[in-house]
Amino acid sequence: MASPFVVSPAVASALEAGRPVVALESTIISHGLPQPRNLEAAQEFEGILRSAGVTPATIAVLDGVPQIGLDEEGVRRIAEEPMAKASVRDLPILAAKGASGATTVAATAYLAGKAGVRVFATGGLGGVHRGANESFDESADLSALAISGVTVVSAGVKSVLDIPATLERLETLSVPVLGYRTTDFPSFWLSTSGYSIDWQVEDAAEIARVMRSQDELGHGQGIVVANPLPLDQQWDPAEHDRVLQTAFAAASEAGVTGKAVTPFLLGYIVDASGGRSLEVNLDIARNNVRLAGEIAVAWSALHESGSGPAAAFAGSGA
């Protein structure tokens, strides 16, 4: 039976040899950045990994087929062609229709896990939305992480979300959350949120050891590595708070509710910040890609022979 997804030759070769690989999402390129900046960013993120000796595996669905690793033409397509925003539930529909989609954090983590790619860099996780006690609006990122077996490097979740509720859901789903040199969970544009997490790790090698222990003791969950942006790169907190307050007020005045709230807020914030939030987004992505590369190198070093838990997991997911 043919595989329901395609792994690029470069990624397949790296996985077979036990070399480091990092998954990258495509939604940030297709939906998160303006043209032509998005293509430049996609190429830059892949270049950061290659310069560290890591194979990039940008993930997207092209013409109905999930692709684990894109060639130059594939990267161009996700940057320039209209793409559906594809979460896990959308994958079979896109496949049946032969349609294309940029994968969210949820779909990227899910497909990466299926292919045996163990490390994934993104900007920020989705989470529990404010007012979810009435709207039940919660990102599929969280449930996908609970089954993906992938270590996801993110700058926490955006401050427009309900951060303590998101941390509670991750706990309920038994997803370990590791703070990279911090126990203060970051809030995307800001390096801190004021909400504490239990565990701090100091370097990529320690994270790789947690991954190995997770394979031995866990039951398939992914891991969240919360990687705060350096303080000198974060958005000015006073400006952040002012823009966020006006964004919530604008959403209320416009009568925006439910799932439409977060896209409205994020679009408003980009405009109201004069593009400053977008520049911080890019710094966040670069910071996470670099750390993910280090983790992938450390993970590969634990399994240079290509045997052990890493290979066993990859074999069971493919």
Tab-separated table of C-alpha atoms in Angstrom:
chain	number	residue	atom	x	y	z
A	1	MET	CA	0.000	0.000	0.000
A	2	ALA	CA	1.358	3.404	-0.980
A	3	SER	CA	2.293	5.806	1.808
A	4	PRO	CA	-0.280	8.585	2.360
A	5	PHE	CA	2.540	11.121	2.541
A	6	VAL	CA	5.823	11.759	0.730
A	7	VAL	CA	9.159	12.239	2.468
A	8	SER	CA	11.654	14.207	0.383
A	9	PRO	CA	14.881	12.427	-0.624
A	10	ALA	CA	16.966	14.764	1.557
A	11	VAL	CA	14.823	14.175	4.640
A	12	ALA	CA	14.527	10.432	4.005
A	13	SER	CA	18.308	10.137	3.654
A	14	ALA	CA	18.915	12.101	6.870
A	15	LEU	CA	16.409	10.027	8.838
A	16	GLU	CA	17.826	6.754	7.537
A	17	ALA	CA	21.347	7.808	8.509
A	18	GLY	CA	20.291	9.196	11.894
A	19	ARG	CA	21.341	12.734	10.976
A	20	PRO	CA	19.543	15.715	12.572
A	21	VAL	CA	16.251	16.867	11.032
A	22	VAL	CA	13.920	19.697	12.092
A	23	ALA	CA	10.325	20.122	10.913
A	24	LEU	CA	9.056	23.587	9.968
A	25	GLU	CA	5.441	24.597	9.523
A	26	SER	CA	4.107	26.267	6.393
A	27	THR	CA	1.207	28.307	7.803
A	28	ILE	CA	3.606	30.950	9.120
A	29	ILE	CA	4.810	31.383	5.524
A	30	SER	CA	1.474	31.288	3.703
A	31	HIS	CA	-0.729	33.074	6.244
A	32	GLY	CA	1.565	34.769	8.745
A	33	LEU	CA	3.828	36.949	6.620
A	34	PRO	CA	3.278	39.273	3.639
A	35	GLN	CA	4.747	38.613	0.196
A	36	PRO	CA	7.614	38.623	-0.739
A	37	ARG	CA	8.874	38.695	2.842
A	38	ASN	CA	7.400	35.270	3.449
A	39	LEU	CA	9.514	33.547	0.789
A	40	GLU	CA	12.651	35.224	2.110
A	41	ALA	CA	11.767	34.060	5.632
A	42	ALA	CA	11.124	30.473	4.529
A	43	GLN	CA	14.490	30.360	2.794
A	44	GLU	CA	16.183	31.966	5.791
A	45	PHE	CA	14.729	29.475	8.286
A	46	GLU	CA	15.867	26.546	6.156
A	47	GLY	CA	19.279	28.206	5.744
A	48	ILE	CA	19.737	28.567	9.507
A	49	LEU	CA	19.277	24.813	9.861
A	50	ARG	CA	21.507	23.852	6.947
A	51	SER	CA	24.318	26.053	8.278
A	52	ALA	CA	24.115	24.056	11.533
A	53	GLY	CA	24.324	20.737	9.688
A	54	VAL	CA	20.588	20.047	10.097
A	55	THR	CA	18.214	18.973	7.329
A	56	PRO	CA	15.089	21.180	7.183
A	57	ALA	CA	11.752	19.439	6.699
A	58	THR	CA	9.242	22.137	5.810
A	59	ILE	CA	5.823	20.461	5.767
A	60	ALA	CA	2.800	21.247	3.582
A	61	VAL	CA	0.083	19.524	1.572
A	62	LEU	CA	0.595	19.992	-2.156
A	63	ASP	CA	-2.030	18.756	-4.616
A	64	GLY	CA	-3.550	16.513	-1.956
A	65	VAL	CA	-0.303	14.894	-0.817
A	66	PRO	CA	1.359	15.748	2.517
A	67	GLN	CA	4.996	16.567	1.855
A	68	ILE	CA	7.629	16.082	4.562
A	69	GLY	CA	10.362	18.336	3.214
A	70	LEU	CA	9.929	20.706	0.273
A	71	ASP	CA	12.173	21.442	-2.665
A	72	GLU	CA	12.707	25.016	-3.899
A	73	GLU	CA	9.547	24.902	-6.000
A	74	GLY	CA	7.502	23.652	-3.072
A	75	VAL	CA	8.766	26.464	-0.852
A	76	ARG	CA	7.904	28.952	-3.577
A	77	ARG	CA	4.388	27.530	-3.870
A	78	ILE	CA	3.564	27.883	-0.176
A	79	ALA	CA	4.811	31.475	-0.279
A	80	GLU	CA	3.062	32.578	-3.477
A	81	GLU	CA	0.014	30.374	-4.140
A	82	PRO	CA	-3.298	30.576	-2.251
A	83	MET	CA	-3.299	27.842	0.376
A	84	ALA	CA	-5.952	26.506	2.703
A	85	LYS	CA	-5.014	26.617	6.372
A	86	ALA	CA	-4.769	22.922	7.144
A	87	SER	CA	-5.119	21.423	10.595
A	88	VAL	CA	-5.179	17.673	11.266
A	89	ARG	CA	-8.891	17.330	10.532
A	90	ASP	CA	-8.412	18.914	7.109
A	91	LEU	CA	-5.765	16.466	5.882
A	92	PRO	CA	-8.109	13.733	4.580
A	93	ILE	CA	-10.317	16.313	2.877
A	94	LEU	CA	-7.384	17.930	1.095
A	95	ALA	CA	-6.195	14.462	0.072
A	96	ALA	CA	-9.573	13.503	-1.357
A	97	LYS	CA	-9.909	16.782	-3.239
A	98	GLY	CA	-6.301	16.900	-4.440
A	99	ALA	CA	-6.068	20.380	-2.906
A	100	SER	CA	-3.159	22.218	-1.337
A	101	GLY	CA	-2.827	23.506	2.205
A	102	ALA	CA	-0.313	25.073	4.549
A	103	THR	CA	-0.030	23.059	7.728
A	104	THR	CA	-0.713	24.513	11.155
A	105	VAL	CA	1.284	23.587	14.251
A	106	ALA	CA	-1.155	20.706	14.857
A	107	ALA	CA	-0.899	19.241	11.354
A	108	THR	CA	2.849	19.812	11.148
A	109	ALA	CA	3.497	18.054	14.461
A	110	TYR	CA	1.173	15.202	13.503
A	111	LEU	CA	2.792	14.637	10.100
A	112	ALA	CA	6.304	15.055	11.473
A	113	GLY	CA	5.561	12.358	14.036
A	114	LYS	CA	4.207	10.044	11.351
A	115	ALA	CA	7.414	10.458	9.361
A	116	GLY	CA	9.717	10.026	12.361
A	117	VAL	CA	10.921	13.647	12.548
A	118	ARG	CA	11.310	14.283	16.258
A	119	VAL	CA	11.993	18.038	16.533
A	120	PHE	CA	9.808	20.875	15.245
A	121	ALA	CA	10.352	24.649	15.400
A	122	THR	CA	7.458	27.084	15.316
A	123	GLY	CA	6.782	30.625	16.502
A	124	GLY	CA	4.067	30.177	19.105
A	125	LEU	CA	1.643	27.415	20.017
A	126	GLY	CA	-2.090	27.744	19.742
A	127	GLY	CA	-3.908	27.274	23.005
A	128	VAL	CA	-7.065	27.880	24.962
A	129	HIS	CA	-8.772	31.069	23.834
A	130	ARG	CA	-10.026	33.687	26.223
A	131	GLY	CA	-13.694	33.062	26.934
A	132	ALA	CA	-13.364	29.364	26.075
A	133	ASN	CA	-15.652	28.527	28.986
A	134	GLU	CA	-18.426	29.859	26.744
A	135	SER	CA	-17.077	29.378	23.215
A	136	PHE	CA	-15.221	26.078	23.794
A	137	ASP	CA	-12.571	27.515	21.465
A	138	GLU	CA	-9.345	25.627	21.949
A	139	SER	CA	-6.591	25.071	19.410
A	140	ALA	CA	-6.105	21.596	17.978
A	141	ASP	CA	-2.386	22.193	18.560
A	142	LEU	CA	-2.819	20.950	22.116
A	143	SER	CA	-4.569	17.670	21.326
A	144	ALA	CA	-2.185	16.987	18.426
A	145	LEU	CA	0.794	17.446	20.727
A	146	ALA	CA	-0.639	14.814	23.031
A	147	ILE	CA	-0.227	12.124	20.351
A	148	SER	CA	2.558	13.357	18.062
A	149	GLY	CA	5.678	12.307	19.950
A	150	VAL	CA	7.387	15.448	18.635
A	151	THR	CA	9.389	18.015	20.615
A	152	VAL	CA	8.079	21.459	19.691
A	153	VAL	CA	10.160	24.572	20.291
A	154	SER	CA	7.963	27.663	20.700
A	155	ALA	CA	7.968	31.041	22.414
A	156	GLY	CA	5.000	29.974	24.517
A	157	VAL	CA	1.596	31.133	23.289
A	158	LYS	CA	0.442	34.547	22.120
A	159	SER	CA	-0.677	36.868	24.890
A	160	VAL	CA	-4.123	37.187	23.288
A	161	LEU	CA	-4.815	33.631	24.504
A	162	ASP	CA	-5.636	32.331	27.975
A	163	ILE	CA	-2.167	31.333	29.141
A	164	PRO	CA	-3.006	29.709	32.510
A	165	ALA	CA	-5.832	27.701	30.934
A	166	THR	CA	-3.467	26.570	28.173
A	167	LEU	CA	-0.935	25.369	30.734
A	168	GLU	CA	-3.693	23.523	32.579
A	169	ARG	CA	-4.756	21.751	29.380
A	170	LEU	CA	-1.180	20.717	28.619
A	171	GLU	CA	-0.960	19.270	32.126
A	172	THR	CA	-4.236	17.390	31.655
A	173	LEU	CA	-2.950	15.975	28.349
A	174	SER	CA	0.300	14.896	30.091
A	175	VAL	CA	2.423	16.970	27.719
A	176	PRO	CA	5.711	17.903	29.430
A	177	VAL	CA	6.544	21.616	29.318
A	178	LEU	CA	10.227	22.522	29.634
A	179	GLY	CA	11.388	26.086	30.117
A	180	TYR	CA	14.621	26.781	28.277
A	181	ARG	CA	16.717	28.419	31.004
A	182	THR	CA	13.555	29.765	32.654
A	183	THR	CA	10.567	28.747	34.752
A	184	ASP	CA	8.494	31.733	33.571
A	185	PHE	CA	6.399	30.628	30.609
A	186	PRO	CA	6.964	33.113	27.756
A	187	SER	CA	4.063	34.911	26.075
A	188	PHE	CA	5.349	35.073	22.513
A	189	TRP	CA	6.062	38.787	21.944
A	190	LEU	CA	7.179	39.077	25.572
A	191	SER	CA	9.853	36.996	27.248
A	192	THR	CA	7.725	36.361	30.328
A	193	SER	CA	4.081	35.926	31.235
A	194	GLY	CA	4.201	35.765	35.024
A	195	TYR	CA	2.940	32.158	34.932
A	196	SER	CA	5.383	29.589	36.267
A	197	ILE	CA	6.181	26.164	34.864
A	198	ASP	CA	7.710	23.345	36.872
A	199	TRP	CA	10.783	22.386	34.905
A	200	GLN	CA	13.786	24.265	33.568
A	201	VAL	CA	16.404	22.827	31.206
A	202	GLU	CA	19.801	24.339	30.502
A	203	ASP	CA	20.896	23.048	27.115
A	204	ALA	CA	19.971	20.975	24.080
A	205	ALA	CA	21.697	17.857	25.402
A	206	GLU	CA	19.468	17.876	28.488
A	207	ILE	CA	16.380	18.224	26.294
A	208	ALA	CA	17.522	15.264	24.192
A	209	ARG	CA	17.852	13.184	27.350
A	210	VAL	CA	14.303	14.113	28.352
A	211	MET	CA	13.163	13.004	24.878
A	212	ARG	CA	14.877	9.643	25.348
A	213	SER	CA	13.272	9.199	28.765
A	214	GLN	CA	9.908	10.183	27.314
A	215	ASP	CA	10.235	7.377	24.768
A	216	GLU	CA	10.973	4.942	27.565
A	217	LEU	CA	8.394	6.143	30.095
A	218	GLY	CA	5.717	8.146	28.288
A	219	HIS	CA	2.824	7.047	26.123
A	220	GLY	CA	3.383	8.956	22.909
A	221	GLN	CA	3.026	12.569	23.992
A	222	GLY	CA	5.060	15.355	22.484
A	223	ILE	CA	7.136	17.798	24.502
A	224	VAL	CA	6.886	21.595	24.597
A	225	VAL	CA	10.129	23.529	24.904
A	226	ALA	CA	9.245	27.085	25.926
A	227	ASN	CA	12.011	29.268	24.505
A	228	PRO	CA	11.727	32.939	25.503
A	229	LEU	CA	12.989	35.645	23.201
A	230	PRO	CA	16.005	37.465	24.706
A	231	LEU	CA	14.890	40.535	26.646
A	232	ASP	CA	16.624	42.924	24.270
A	233	GLN	CA	14.587	41.521	21.371
A	234	GLN	CA	11.139	41.373	22.951
A	235	TRP	CA	8.417	43.872	22.092
A	236	ASP	CA	8.406	46.863	24.431
A	237	PRO	CA	6.058	45.686	27.232
A	238	ALA	CA	4.345	49.069	27.635
A	239	GLU	CA	3.615	49.320	23.914
A	240	HIS	CA	2.527	45.675	23.856
A	241	ASP	CA	0.052	46.213	26.691
A	242	ARG	CA	-1.338	49.394	25.106
A	243	VAL	CA	-1.843	47.805	21.688
A	244	LEU	CA	-3.346	44.663	23.196
A	245	GLN	CA	-5.840	46.677	25.226
A	246	THR	CA	-6.948	48.667	22.185
A	247	ALA	CA	-7.182	45.452	20.141
A	248	PHE	CA	-9.567	43.835	22.621
A	249	ALA	CA	-11.628	47.032	22.737
A	250	ALA	CA	-11.783	47.125	18.919
A	251	ALA	CA	-12.929	43.500	18.770
A	252	SER	CA	-15.672	44.194	21.306
A	253	GLU	CA	-16.814	47.326	19.448
A	254	ALA	CA	-16.875	45.433	16.138
A	255	GLY	CA	-18.952	42.644	17.682
A	256	VAL	CA	-16.373	39.999	16.815
A	257	THR	CA	-16.975	36.764	18.719
A	258	GLY	CA	-15.937	33.114	18.883
A	259	LYS	CA	-13.286	31.791	16.549
A	260	ALA	CA	-13.123	35.083	14.658
A	261	VAL	CA	-11.687	36.918	17.673
A	262	THR	CA	-8.060	35.769	17.514
A	263	PRO	CA	-7.530	36.371	13.759
A	264	PHE	CA	-9.122	39.803	14.221
A	265	LEU	CA	-6.846	40.605	17.165
A	266	LEU	CA	-3.672	39.466	15.427
A	267	GLY	CA	-4.440	41.455	12.288
A	268	TYR	CA	-5.308	44.514	14.350
A	269	ILE	CA	-2.096	44.193	16.367
A	270	VAL	CA	0.098	44.129	13.251
A	271	ASP	CA	-1.543	47.328	11.963
A	272	ALA	CA	-1.683	49.094	15.331
A	273	SER	CA	1.978	48.321	16.068
A	274	GLY	CA	3.116	49.712	12.740
A	275	GLY	CA	4.560	46.325	11.853
A	276	ARG	CA	6.646	46.083	15.034
A	277	SER	CA	4.845	42.896	16.124
A	278	LEU	CA	5.693	41.328	12.755
A	279	GLU	CA	9.403	42.040	13.190
A	280	VAL	CA	9.318	40.466	16.655
A	281	ASN	CA	7.532	37.442	15.102
A	282	LEU	CA	10.508	36.946	12.795
A	283	ASP	CA	13.027	37.224	15.641
A	284	ILE	CA	10.999	34.645	17.577
A	285	ALA	CA	10.994	32.214	14.658
A	286	ARG	CA	14.736	32.581	14.099
A	287	ASN	CA	15.431	32.038	17.802
A	288	ASN	CA	13.298	28.899	17.888
A	289	VAL	CA	14.734	27.480	14.672
A	290	ARG	CA	18.265	27.850	16.047
A	291	LEU	CA	17.401	26.079	19.308
A	292	ALA	CA	15.493	23.329	17.484
A	293	GLY	CA	18.574	22.741	15.353
A	294	GLU	CA	20.707	22.344	18.466
A	295	ILE	CA	18.199	19.881	19.944
A	296	ALA	CA	18.112	17.846	16.729
A	297	VAL	CA	21.920	17.648	16.717
A	298	ALA	CA	21.918	16.525	20.361
A	299	TRP	CA	19.166	13.976	19.668
A	300	SER	CA	21.124	12.585	16.734
A	301	ALA	CA	24.238	12.302	18.898
A	302	LEU	CA	22.326	10.041	21.320
A	303	HIS	CA	21.513	7.651	18.472
A	304	GLU	CA	24.487	7.761	16.127
A	305	SER	CA	24.094	4.080	15.360
A	306	GLY	CA	20.492	4.578	14.203
A	307	SER	CA	19.195	2.155	16.840
A	308	GLY	CA	17.354	2.553	20.107
A	309	PRO	CA	14.184	4.480	20.966
A	310	ALA	CA	14.555	7.029	18.145
A	311	ALA	CA	14.567	4.411	15.414
A	312	ALA	CA	11.864	2.380	17.121
A	313	PHE	CA	9.565	5.386	17.289
A	314	ALA	CA	10.193	6.342	13.682
A	315	GLY	CA	9.458	2.822	12.555
A	316	SER	CA	6.156	2.681	14.420
A	317	GLY	CA	4.953	6.028	13.067
A	318	ALA	CA	5.858	5.710	9.409
